[in-house]
């Protein structure tokens, strides 16, 4: 048995059973589901039917305003559990208890591959947490706003990175509150925060910790004891990371990738969750050590922190030049963040969205047949497969932060700038014409079209 549960619109809260061969949705009285009061709905707008393989499908009936499946306009597409169908002002959630439904739509079965099927959320706790995230995000913005004025996009991108389990590189001029932003977010998420000021004389042991020789007061025996460095925290701010030599920069690599620290013969696990948020000054390059491309690739996001707007800057000056004892309050704790990271991994993504993300990434590589002419002309090195992984994880994270359990191509587009801007290296032709990686990403988003219906098959 399949049903349509109305989540938005004039029939909100009602359930329609799909017990026939074909169900037409429209404004006319002869439609199985009649949306008479909605002027955006055509007379016969769309239909839901079972195809020859006994799979439920959605088809648009040449409607005036289109039929939307998971925020993507479609003409014909198969339906899966929890898909959202928007027709005019009404949104339906497709539900089925047919055990044969999911195997027929498994991506592995469709392609003949041996890849495992994607896990879907099955617990009420997962669903409840996702639904609460929209309210939680409003509360987080409110609490961070007690200290930080504006920078909403920066805050959203940091939170996307956090619940996706990645690390972020913040690029911005001095005095734009990068350090204060990270510290405030750590307080709101109830995380242990540490800050390391990277300098030319900083050593790897200053980050990871070191072994010290101690004498036991009882036995008078001497033994080595490991003293943890500041990396043993939940949120680490690596301030001006490019001011320290590569040897010290590399001390972060194992922690970022493996969530552990190796000292001598011992391996020390870091507490969960663990994030590295590093900052850089984009202008002053004297006395700095640019991060190697391999380490840059470890950062999920490259977040640009810009100047505040006029009214925001007036508020900043007003608030910071008078006495204030405002402290941000905890909104969610780190256990909830860990749960959110698990939920992000469980959210299924359609082959259509994954195809779009892969197409976008491959279009950054000048040697790839999918690359447009401007990529071949201006790019020397494109993004690797890790960029595609981060695009999908970031898209999932964005959906969760908005209280959704479906991911669209628009979510991928929103994640494209912070994911790709530091993974595209331009050549001399681009530099001579003043074209940078941001310009390349912008053109790719405009020109790369979503895959067609064949990606659903």
Tab-separated table of C-alpha atoms in Angstrom:
chain	number	residue	atom	x	y	z
A	1	UNK	CA	0.000	0.000	0.000
A	2	UNK	CA	1.297	3.483	-0.952
A	3	UNK	CA	0.058	6.811	0.423
A	4	UNK	CA	0.526	10.538	-0.047
A	5	UNK	CA	0.775	12.480	3.199
A	6	UNK	CA	0.148	16.225	2.824
A	7	UNK	CA	2.873	18.201	4.615
A	8	UNK	CA	1.906	21.626	3.243
A	9	UNK	CA	-1.204	23.129	1.654
A	10	UNK	CA	-4.963	23.153	2.075
A	11	UNK	CA	-5.129	19.438	3.008
A	12	UNK	CA	-2.173	19.582	5.449
A	13	UNK	CA	-2.187	16.557	7.739
A	14	UNK	CA	-4.435	14.417	5.514
A	15	UNK	CA	-3.410	11.110	3.935
A	16	UNK	CA	-4.482	9.925	0.480
A	17	UNK	CA	-4.271	6.200	-0.302
A	18	UNK	CA	-2.936	5.239	-3.722
A	19	UNK	CA	-5.060	2.162	-4.376
A	20	UNK	CA	-5.657	2.553	-8.107
A	21	UNK	CA	-3.687	2.032	-11.299
A	22	UNK	CA	-3.446	5.770	-11.955
A	23	UNK	CA	-4.108	8.763	-9.695
A	24	UNK	CA	-4.514	12.175	-11.313
A	25	UNK	CA	-3.876	15.352	-9.299
A	26	UNK	CA	-5.309	18.633	-10.539
A	27	UNK	CA	-7.904	21.361	-10.152
A	28	UNK	CA	-10.831	19.626	-11.927
A	29	UNK	CA	-13.545	17.734	-10.052
A	30	UNK	CA	-12.789	14.506	-11.945
A	31	UNK	CA	-9.256	14.328	-10.452
A	32	UNK	CA	-8.635	11.718	-7.755
A	33	UNK	CA	-6.997	14.469	-5.661
A	34	UNK	CA	-8.674	17.797	-6.444
A	35	UNK	CA	-6.859	20.993	-5.449
A	36	UNK	CA	-9.645	23.371	-6.467
A	37	UNK	CA	-8.536	26.390	-4.426
A	38	UNK	CA	-4.989	26.514	-5.805
A	39	UNK	CA	-4.630	28.818	-8.836
A	40	UNK	CA	-1.100	27.496	-9.538
A	41	UNK	CA	-2.444	23.994	-10.232
A	42	UNK	CA	-3.511	23.069	-13.771
A	43	UNK	CA	-6.810	21.288	-14.513
A	44	UNK	CA	-4.964	17.976	-14.886
A	45	UNK	CA	-1.577	18.749	-13.378
A	46	UNK	CA	0.199	15.421	-12.697
A	47	UNK	CA	-0.416	11.732	-12.244
A	48	UNK	CA	1.000	8.952	-10.086
A	49	UNK	CA	0.921	5.462	-11.534
A	50	UNK	CA	2.553	2.039	-11.499
A	51	UNK	CA	4.737	1.250	-14.515
A	52	UNK	CA	5.293	-2.136	-16.193
A	53	UNK	CA	7.871	-3.070	-13.535
A	54	UNK	CA	5.234	-2.370	-10.839
A	55	UNK	CA	7.107	0.695	-9.570
A	56	UNK	CA	5.289	3.862	-8.523
A	57	UNK	CA	6.139	6.807	-10.811
A	58	UNK	CA	5.340	10.519	-11.040
A	59	UNK	CA	4.518	12.200	-14.368
A	60	UNK	CA	3.767	15.816	-15.202
A	61	UNK	CA	0.744	16.313	-17.491
A	62	UNK	CA	2.057	19.364	-19.378
A	63	UNK	CA	1.134	21.603	-16.443
A	64	UNK	CA	1.618	25.363	-16.564
A	65	UNK	CA	3.813	25.634	-13.451
A	66	UNK	CA	5.548	22.246	-13.449
A	67	UNK	CA	5.737	19.319	-11.036
A	68	UNK	CA	8.526	19.398	-8.450
A	69	UNK	CA	10.152	16.261	-6.997
A	70	UNK	CA	12.581	16.936	-4.135
A	71	UNK	CA	12.977	20.573	-5.283
A	72	UNK	CA	13.735	19.518	-8.879
A	73	UNK	CA	11.252	19.997	-11.723
A	74	UNK	CA	10.595	16.684	-13.483
A	75	UNK	CA	8.523	15.364	-16.338
A	76	UNK	CA	8.686	11.667	-15.373
A	77	UNK	CA	10.504	10.036	-12.462
A	78	UNK	CA	10.199	6.990	-10.177
A	79	UNK	CA	9.111	7.571	-6.577
A	80	UNK	CA	11.047	6.386	-3.540
A	81	UNK	CA	10.263	6.301	0.157
A	82	UNK	CA	9.906	9.818	1.708
A	83	UNK	CA	10.147	11.655	-1.637
A	84	UNK	CA	8.506	15.098	-1.546
A	85	UNK	CA	6.201	16.072	-4.427
A	86	UNK	CA	5.259	19.754	-4.738
A	87	UNK	CA	2.249	20.676	-6.899
A	88	UNK	CA	1.295	24.327	-6.672
A	89	UNK	CA	1.037	25.284	-3.004
A	90	UNK	CA	0.650	21.662	-1.853
A	91	UNK	CA	3.470	19.309	-0.875
A	92	UNK	CA	2.987	15.535	-0.578
A	93	UNK	CA	5.297	13.019	1.120
A	94	UNK	CA	5.291	9.671	-0.696
A	95	UNK	CA	5.185	6.645	1.641
A	96	UNK	CA	5.043	2.960	0.807
A	97	UNK	CA	5.135	-0.215	2.861
A	98	UNK	CA	5.644	-2.402	-0.204
A	99	UNK	CA	8.758	-4.524	0.502
A	100	UNK	CA	9.416	-4.994	-3.201
A	101	UNK	CA	9.535	-1.259	-3.879
A	102	UNK	CA	13.048	-0.463	-2.700
A	103	UNK	CA	15.029	-3.272	-4.380
A	104	UNK	CA	13.554	-2.308	-7.744
A	105	UNK	CA	14.983	1.202	-7.294
A	106	UNK	CA	18.332	0.273	-5.767
A	107	UNK	CA	21.143	2.183	-7.567
A	108	UNK	CA	23.363	-0.894	-7.421
A	109	UNK	CA	20.724	-3.076	-9.027
A	110	UNK	CA	19.975	-0.490	-11.702
A	111	UNK	CA	23.624	-0.131	-12.737
A	112	UNK	CA	24.689	-3.733	-12.277
A	113	UNK	CA	27.357	-2.624	-9.788
A	114	UNK	CA	28.266	-4.400	-6.578
A	115	UNK	CA	28.074	-1.223	-4.491
A	116	UNK	CA	26.008	-1.479	-1.298
A	117	UNK	CA	22.606	0.138	-1.159
A	118	UNK	CA	22.341	3.474	0.601
A	119	UNK	CA	21.091	3.315	4.165
A	120	UNK	CA	17.983	5.303	4.960
A	121	UNK	CA	16.908	6.752	8.276
A	122	UNK	CA	14.819	4.251	10.160
A	123	UNK	CA	14.690	5.560	13.725
A	124	UNK	CA	12.195	8.065	15.057
A	125	UNK	CA	15.043	9.792	16.917
A	126	UNK	CA	16.805	10.552	13.620
A	127	UNK	CA	13.691	12.002	12.040
A	128	UNK	CA	12.812	14.004	15.145
A	129	UNK	CA	16.312	15.497	15.319
A	130	UNK	CA	16.201	16.555	11.655
A	131	UNK	CA	12.774	18.161	12.060
A	132	UNK	CA	14.016	20.097	15.081
A	133	UNK	CA	17.088	21.437	13.284
A	134	UNK	CA	15.287	24.353	11.639
A	135	UNK	CA	14.303	25.664	15.080
A	136	UNK	CA	17.762	24.822	16.439
A	137	UNK	CA	19.414	26.764	13.602
A	138	UNK	CA	17.311	29.827	14.415
A	139	UNK	CA	18.345	29.504	18.055
A	140	UNK	CA	22.032	29.077	17.114
A	141	UNK	CA	21.916	32.186	14.908
A	142	UNK	CA	20.263	34.118	17.743
A	143	UNK	CA	22.873	33.092	20.321
A	144	UNK	CA	25.842	33.686	17.983
A	145	UNK	CA	24.240	37.021	17.040
A	146	UNK	CA	24.660	38.162	20.644
A	147	UNK	CA	28.394	38.363	19.936
A	148	UNK	CA	28.828	38.353	16.143
A	149	UNK	CA	26.996	40.872	13.959
A	150	UNK	CA	26.076	39.628	10.473
A	151	UNK	CA	28.241	36.990	8.723
A	152	UNK	CA	25.217	34.671	8.398
A	153	UNK	CA	26.642	32.881	5.360
A	154	UNK	CA	29.927	32.247	7.169
A	155	UNK	CA	28.047	30.839	10.174
A	156	UNK	CA	25.896	28.564	7.985
A	157	UNK	CA	28.926	27.229	6.102
A	158	UNK	CA	30.831	26.507	9.320
A	159	UNK	CA	27.837	24.608	10.728
A	160	UNK	CA	27.449	22.665	7.460
A	161	UNK	CA	31.095	21.676	7.738
A	162	UNK	CA	30.743	20.720	11.413
A	163	UNK	CA	27.798	18.340	11.014
A	164	UNK	CA	29.324	16.870	7.842
A	165	UNK	CA	32.437	15.985	9.868
A	166	UNK	CA	34.838	18.138	7.861
A	167	UNK	CA	37.362	20.900	8.513
A	168	UNK	CA	37.303	24.484	7.271
A	169	UNK	CA	39.820	27.113	6.188
A	170	UNK	CA	38.670	30.686	6.896
A	171	UNK	CA	40.191	33.345	4.646
A	172	UNK	CA	39.811	36.957	5.729
A	173	UNK	CA	41.586	40.158	6.671
A	174	UNK	CA	42.581	40.822	10.299
A	175	UNK	CA	39.866	42.271	12.517
A	176	UNK	CA	36.892	40.511	10.888
A	177	UNK	CA	36.149	38.436	14.039
A	178	UNK	CA	37.208	35.056	12.627
A	179	UNK	CA	38.649	33.908	15.958
A	180	UNK	CA	35.686	35.260	17.924
A	181	UNK	CA	33.234	33.571	15.553
A	182	UNK	CA	34.821	30.145	16.023
A	183	UNK	CA	35.042	30.595	19.798
A	184	UNK	CA	31.373	31.637	19.981
A	185	UNK	CA	30.224	28.671	17.874
A	186	UNK	CA	32.167	26.332	20.180
A	187	UNK	CA	30.325	27.787	23.183
A	188	UNK	CA	26.904	27.481	21.541
A	189	UNK	CA	27.627	23.837	20.631
A	190	UNK	CA	29.098	23.089	24.095
A	191	UNK	CA	32.493	22.032	22.741
A	192	UNK	CA	35.944	22.163	24.273
A	193	UNK	CA	37.764	24.938	22.405
A	194	UNK	CA	41.507	25.534	22.005
A	195	UNK	CA	43.389	28.154	19.993
A	196	UNK	CA	46.922	27.864	18.643
A	197	UNK	CA	48.685	30.955	17.310
A	198	UNK	CA	50.884	29.650	14.511
A	199	UNK	CA	54.295	31.349	14.426
A	200	UNK	CA	57.575	30.627	12.561
A	201	UNK	CA	59.154	29.059	15.685
A	202	UNK	CA	56.210	26.759	16.517
A	203	UNK	CA	57.175	23.069	16.754
A	204	UNK	CA	54.995	19.965	16.050
A	205	UNK	CA	55.188	18.960	19.724
A	206	UNK	CA	53.683	22.334	20.660
A	207	UNK	CA	50.532	21.101	18.911
A	208	UNK	CA	50.395	17.384	19.600
A	209	UNK	CA	52.050	17.273	23.009
A	210	UNK	CA	55.254	15.698	24.279
A	211	UNK	CA	56.621	13.102	26.693
A	212	UNK	CA	58.226	14.406	29.879
A	213	UNK	CA	60.433	12.553	32.339
A	214	UNK	CA	58.914	12.350	35.810
A	215	UNK	CA	60.005	10.802	39.098
A	216	UNK	CA	57.419	8.838	41.046
A	217	UNK	CA	57.304	10.368	44.552
A	218	UNK	CA	56.599	6.975	46.149
A	219	UNK	CA	58.958	4.623	44.330
A	220	UNK	CA	61.458	7.244	43.127
A	221	UNK	CA	61.335	5.506	39.745
A	222	UNK	CA	61.687	7.674	36.673
A	223	UNK	CA	59.246	7.249	33.823
A	224	UNK	CA	57.981	9.110	30.785
A	225	UNK	CA	54.507	10.615	30.872
A	226	UNK	CA	52.705	12.050	27.864
A	227	UNK	CA	51.432	15.585	28.281
A	228	UNK	CA	48.635	16.335	25.862
A	229	UNK	CA	48.939	19.326	23.560
A	230	UNK	CA	46.162	21.748	22.625
A	231	UNK	CA	45.070	19.496	19.765
A	232	UNK	CA	43.198	17.377	22.332
A	233	UNK	CA	39.927	19.272	22.167
A	234	UNK	CA	36.689	19.303	20.156
A	235	UNK	CA	37.212	22.479	18.128
A	236	UNK	CA	40.756	23.619	17.349
A	237	UNK	CA	41.416	27.079	15.927
A	238	UNK	CA	44.689	27.087	13.957
A	239	UNK	CA	45.174	30.857	13.785
A	240	UNK	CA	47.237	32.084	10.798
A	241	UNK	CA	48.200	28.547	9.848
A	242	UNK	CA	50.390	29.741	6.971
A	243	UNK	CA	52.821	31.506	9.331
A	244	UNK	CA	54.471	28.275	10.480
A	245	UNK	CA	56.812	25.989	8.464
A	246	UNK	CA	55.421	22.914	6.629
A	247	UNK	CA	56.896	20.560	9.248
A	248	UNK	CA	54.610	22.063	11.894
A	249	UNK	CA	51.653	22.415	9.526
A	250	UNK	CA	51.910	18.679	8.831
A	251	UNK	CA	51.414	17.927	12.543
A	252	UNK	CA	47.699	18.487	11.908
A	253	UNK	CA	47.392	16.026	9.021
A	254	UNK	CA	46.979	12.795	10.992
A	255	UNK	CA	44.537	14.406	13.407
A	256	UNK	CA	42.433	15.833	10.559
A	257	UNK	CA	42.251	12.577	8.627
A	258	UNK	CA	42.481	9.806	11.234
A	259	UNK	CA	41.214	11.668	14.349
A	260	UNK	CA	44.256	10.475	16.291
A	261	UNK	CA	47.780	11.549	17.294
A	262	UNK	CA	50.884	9.342	17.145
A	263	UNK	CA	53.685	10.117	19.609
A	264	UNK	CA	56.570	7.674	19.761
A	265	UNK	CA	55.109	4.164	19.836
A	266	UNK	CA	51.735	5.253	21.190
A	267	UNK	CA	48.573	6.302	19.382
A	268	UNK	CA	46.143	8.597	21.194
A	269	UNK	CA	42.553	8.879	19.979
A	270	UNK	CA	40.978	12.332	19.911
A	271	UNK	CA	37.617	12.962	21.546
A	272	UNK	CA	34.595	13.107	19.265
A	273	UNK	CA	33.649	15.346	17.606
A	274	UNK	CA	36.903	16.947	16.396
A	275	UNK	CA	37.209	19.881	14.001
A	276	UNK	CA	40.050	22.032	12.746
A	277	UNK	CA	39.130	25.567	11.740
A	278	UNK	CA	42.189	27.351	10.349
A	279	UNK	CA	42.540	31.024	9.412
A	280	UNK	CA	44.665	32.838	6.850
A	281	UNK	CA	45.293	36.429	5.847
A	282	UNK	CA	44.709	36.620	2.054
A	283	UNK	CA	46.937	39.663	1.433
A	284	UNK	CA	50.136	39.629	3.481
A	285	UNK	CA	52.403	36.874	2.134
A	286	UNK	CA	55.801	37.979	3.472
A	287	UNK	CA	57.149	35.483	5.972
A	288	UNK	CA	54.441	32.906	5.290
A	289	UNK	CA	54.457	29.291	4.147
A	290	UNK	CA	51.559	28.501	1.766
A	291	UNK	CA	49.782	25.248	2.577
A	292	UNK	CA	50.694	22.383	0.220
A	293	UNK	CA	47.912	21.321	-2.147
A	294	UNK	CA	47.646	17.929	-0.393
A	295	UNK	CA	46.905	19.629	2.928
A	296	UNK	CA	44.559	22.163	1.329
A	297	UNK	CA	42.582	19.219	-0.029
A	298	UNK	CA	42.043	17.977	3.542
A	299	UNK	CA	39.919	21.045	4.253
A	300	UNK	CA	36.322	20.410	3.260
A	301	UNK	CA	35.462	24.126	2.961
A	302	UNK	CA	37.357	27.263	2.052
A	303	UNK	CA	35.218	29.989	3.631
A	304	UNK	CA	35.735	33.627	2.675
A	305	UNK	CA	35.067	36.152	5.451
A	306	UNK	CA	34.229	39.532	3.894
A	307	UNK	CA	33.747	43.034	5.273
A	308	UNK	CA	30.449	43.644	7.123
A	309	UNK	CA	27.600	45.614	5.553
A	310	UNK	CA	27.207	49.313	6.436
A	311	UNK	CA	24.445	48.849	9.011
A	312	UNK	CA	26.243	45.816	10.452
A	313	UNK	CA	29.487	47.757	10.878
A	314	UNK	CA	27.657	50.579	12.645
A	315	UNK	CA	26.170	48.000	15.038
A	316	UNK	CA	29.615	46.410	15.576
A	317	UNK	CA	31.194	49.740	16.508
A	318	UNK	CA	28.259	50.663	18.753
A	319	UNK	CA	28.184	47.348	20.596
A	320	UNK	CA	31.939	46.881	21.067
A	321	UNK	CA	32.608	50.366	22.459
A	322	UNK	CA	30.245	50.063	25.400
A	323	UNK	CA	30.085	47.795	28.427
A	324	UNK	CA	28.407	44.437	27.808
A	325	UNK	CA	28.241	41.154	29.688
A	326	UNK	CA	26.210	39.197	27.115
A	327	UNK	CA	27.191	35.538	26.929
A	328	UNK	CA	25.888	33.058	24.316
A	329	UNK	CA	23.980	30.083	25.712
A	330	UNK	CA	24.340	26.428	24.726
A	331	UNK	CA	21.757	25.386	22.113
A	332	UNK	CA	22.786	21.786	21.361
A	333	UNK	CA	25.532	19.730	22.962
A	334	UNK	CA	28.323	17.782	21.327
A	335	UNK	CA	26.434	14.494	21.637
A	336	UNK	CA	23.707	15.980	19.450
A	337	UNK	CA	26.390	17.044	16.959
A	338	UNK	CA	27.712	13.468	16.845
A	339	UNK	CA	24.145	12.216	16.274
A	340	UNK	CA	23.701	14.752	13.463
A	341	UNK	CA	26.917	13.538	11.801
A	342	UNK	CA	25.508	10.006	11.832
A	343	UNK	CA	22.186	11.215	10.417
A	344	UNK	CA	23.958	13.039	7.572
A	345	UNK	CA	25.621	9.769	6.555
A	346	UNK	CA	22.272	7.937	6.557
A	347	UNK	CA	20.393	10.351	4.291
A	348	UNK	CA	19.929	8.803	0.831
A	349	UNK	CA	20.836	10.819	-2.257
A	350	UNK	CA	19.361	10.115	-5.670
A	351	UNK	CA	21.581	9.092	-8.564
A	352	UNK	CA	20.402	12.261	-10.296
A	353	UNK	CA	22.028	14.506	-7.649
A	354	UNK	CA	25.223	12.427	-7.467
A	355	UNK	CA	25.547	12.554	-11.269
A	356	UNK	CA	25.253	16.338	-11.155
A	357	UNK	CA	27.960	16.623	-8.456
A	358	UNK	CA	30.329	14.321	-10.368
A	359	UNK	CA	29.692	16.195	-13.618
A	360	UNK	CA	30.465	19.484	-11.861
A	361	UNK	CA	33.739	18.168	-10.422
A	362	UNK	CA	34.912	16.530	-13.666
A	363	UNK	CA	34.203	19.777	-15.512
A	364	UNK	CA	36.998	21.437	-13.491
A	365	UNK	CA	39.629	19.145	-15.055
A	366	UNK	CA	41.075	20.510	-18.328
A	367	UNK	CA	41.952	17.018	-19.610
A	368	UNK	CA	38.442	15.615	-19.090
A	369	UNK	CA	36.079	15.252	-22.042
A	370	UNK	CA	33.284	16.847	-19.968
A	371	UNK	CA	35.305	20.030	-19.384
A	372	UNK	CA	34.014	23.147	-21.183
A	373	UNK	CA	36.346	25.263	-23.295
A	374	UNK	CA	36.938	27.913	-20.626
A	375	UNK	CA	38.190	25.223	-18.223
A	376	UNK	CA	40.699	23.971	-20.797
A	377	UNK	CA	41.799	27.557	-21.418
A	378	UNK	CA	42.157	28.837	-17.850
A	379	UNK	CA	42.642	25.852	-15.491
A	380	UNK	CA	45.919	24.016	-14.929
A	381	UNK	CA	44.700	21.508	-12.284
A	382	UNK	CA	41.129	20.570	-11.399
A	383	UNK	CA	39.436	19.046	-8.365
A	384	UNK	CA	39.837	15.383	-7.384
A	385	UNK	CA	37.264	12.796	-6.252
A	386	UNK	CA	37.353	14.121	-2.680
A	387	UNK	CA	35.614	17.254	-3.990
A	388	UNK	CA	32.666	15.132	-5.148
A	389	UNK	CA	32.471	13.422	-1.767
A	390	UNK	CA	32.462	16.769	0.019
A	391	UNK	CA	29.847	18.228	-2.350
A	392	UNK	CA	27.409	15.430	-1.493
A	393	UNK	CA	28.172	15.536	2.253
A	394	UNK	CA	27.777	19.319	2.289
A	395	UNK	CA	24.487	19.066	0.363
A	396	UNK	CA	23.220	16.522	2.905
A	397	UNK	CA	24.331	18.758	5.777
A	398	UNK	CA	22.529	21.764	4.269
A	399	UNK	CA	19.342	19.720	3.977
A	400	UNK	CA	19.576	18.597	7.617
A	401	UNK	CA	20.167	22.147	8.852
A	402	UNK	CA	16.973	23.182	7.068
A	403	UNK	CA	15.022	20.262	8.562
A	404	UNK	CA	14.824	18.255	5.330
A	405	UNK	CA	15.603	14.603	4.604
A	406	UNK	CA	15.910	15.000	0.844
A	407	UNK	CA	18.814	16.454	-1.138
A	408	UNK	CA	18.523	18.391	-4.394
A	409	UNK	CA	20.916	19.686	-7.040
A	410	UNK	CA	20.371	23.164	-5.610
A	411	UNK	CA	22.006	21.995	-2.364
A	412	UNK	CA	25.036	20.922	-4.415
A	413	UNK	CA	25.192	24.336	-6.090
A	414	UNK	CA	25.144	26.087	-2.712
A	415	UNK	CA	28.121	23.989	-1.582
A	416	UNK	CA	30.107	24.417	-4.809
A	417	UNK	CA	31.926	27.660	-3.911
A	418	UNK	CA	33.410	26.671	-0.521
A	419	UNK	CA	34.212	23.138	-1.739
A	420	UNK	CA	35.804	23.961	-5.109
A	421	UNK	CA	37.434	27.390	-4.747
A	422	UNK	CA	40.662	26.001	-3.222
A	423	UNK	CA	40.788	22.877	-5.392
A	424	UNK	CA	41.017	24.649	-8.761
A	425	UNK	CA	44.417	25.998	-9.825
A	426	UNK	CA	44.373	28.568	-12.604
A	427	UNK	CA	47.110	28.947	-15.247
A	428	UNK	CA	49.009	31.945	-16.602
A	429	UNK	CA	46.279	32.799	-19.122
A	430	UNK	CA	43.749	33.172	-16.299
A	431	UNK	CA	46.131	35.179	-14.131
A	432	UNK	CA	46.945	37.559	-16.980
A	433	UNK	CA	43.227	38.212	-17.535
A	434	UNK	CA	42.400	38.556	-13.833
A	435	UNK	CA	40.352	35.350	-13.703
A	436	UNK	CA	40.468	33.352	-10.456
A	437	UNK	CA	39.007	30.079	-9.209
A	438	UNK	CA	35.832	31.836	-8.000
A	439	UNK	CA	35.131	33.019	-11.541
A	440	UNK	CA	35.644	29.469	-12.830
A	441	UNK	CA	33.214	27.993	-10.284
A	442	UNK	CA	30.626	30.677	-11.044
A	443	UNK	CA	30.734	29.895	-14.782
A	444	UNK	CA	30.558	26.156	-14.127
A	445	UNK	CA	27.435	26.561	-11.986
A	446	UNK	CA	25.825	28.617	-14.742
A	447	UNK	CA	26.731	26.289	-17.600
A	448	UNK	CA	26.623	22.755	-16.154
A	449	UNK	CA	23.050	21.526	-16.513
A	450	UNK	CA	21.362	18.937	-14.349
A	451	UNK	CA	21.341	15.384	-15.754
A	452	UNK	CA	18.251	14.357	-17.682
A	453	UNK	CA	15.679	11.690	-16.927
A	454	UNK	CA	18.097	8.910	-17.864
A	455	UNK	CA	19.933	9.477	-14.549
A	456	UNK	CA	16.863	8.173	-12.701
A	457	UNK	CA	16.892	4.920	-14.636
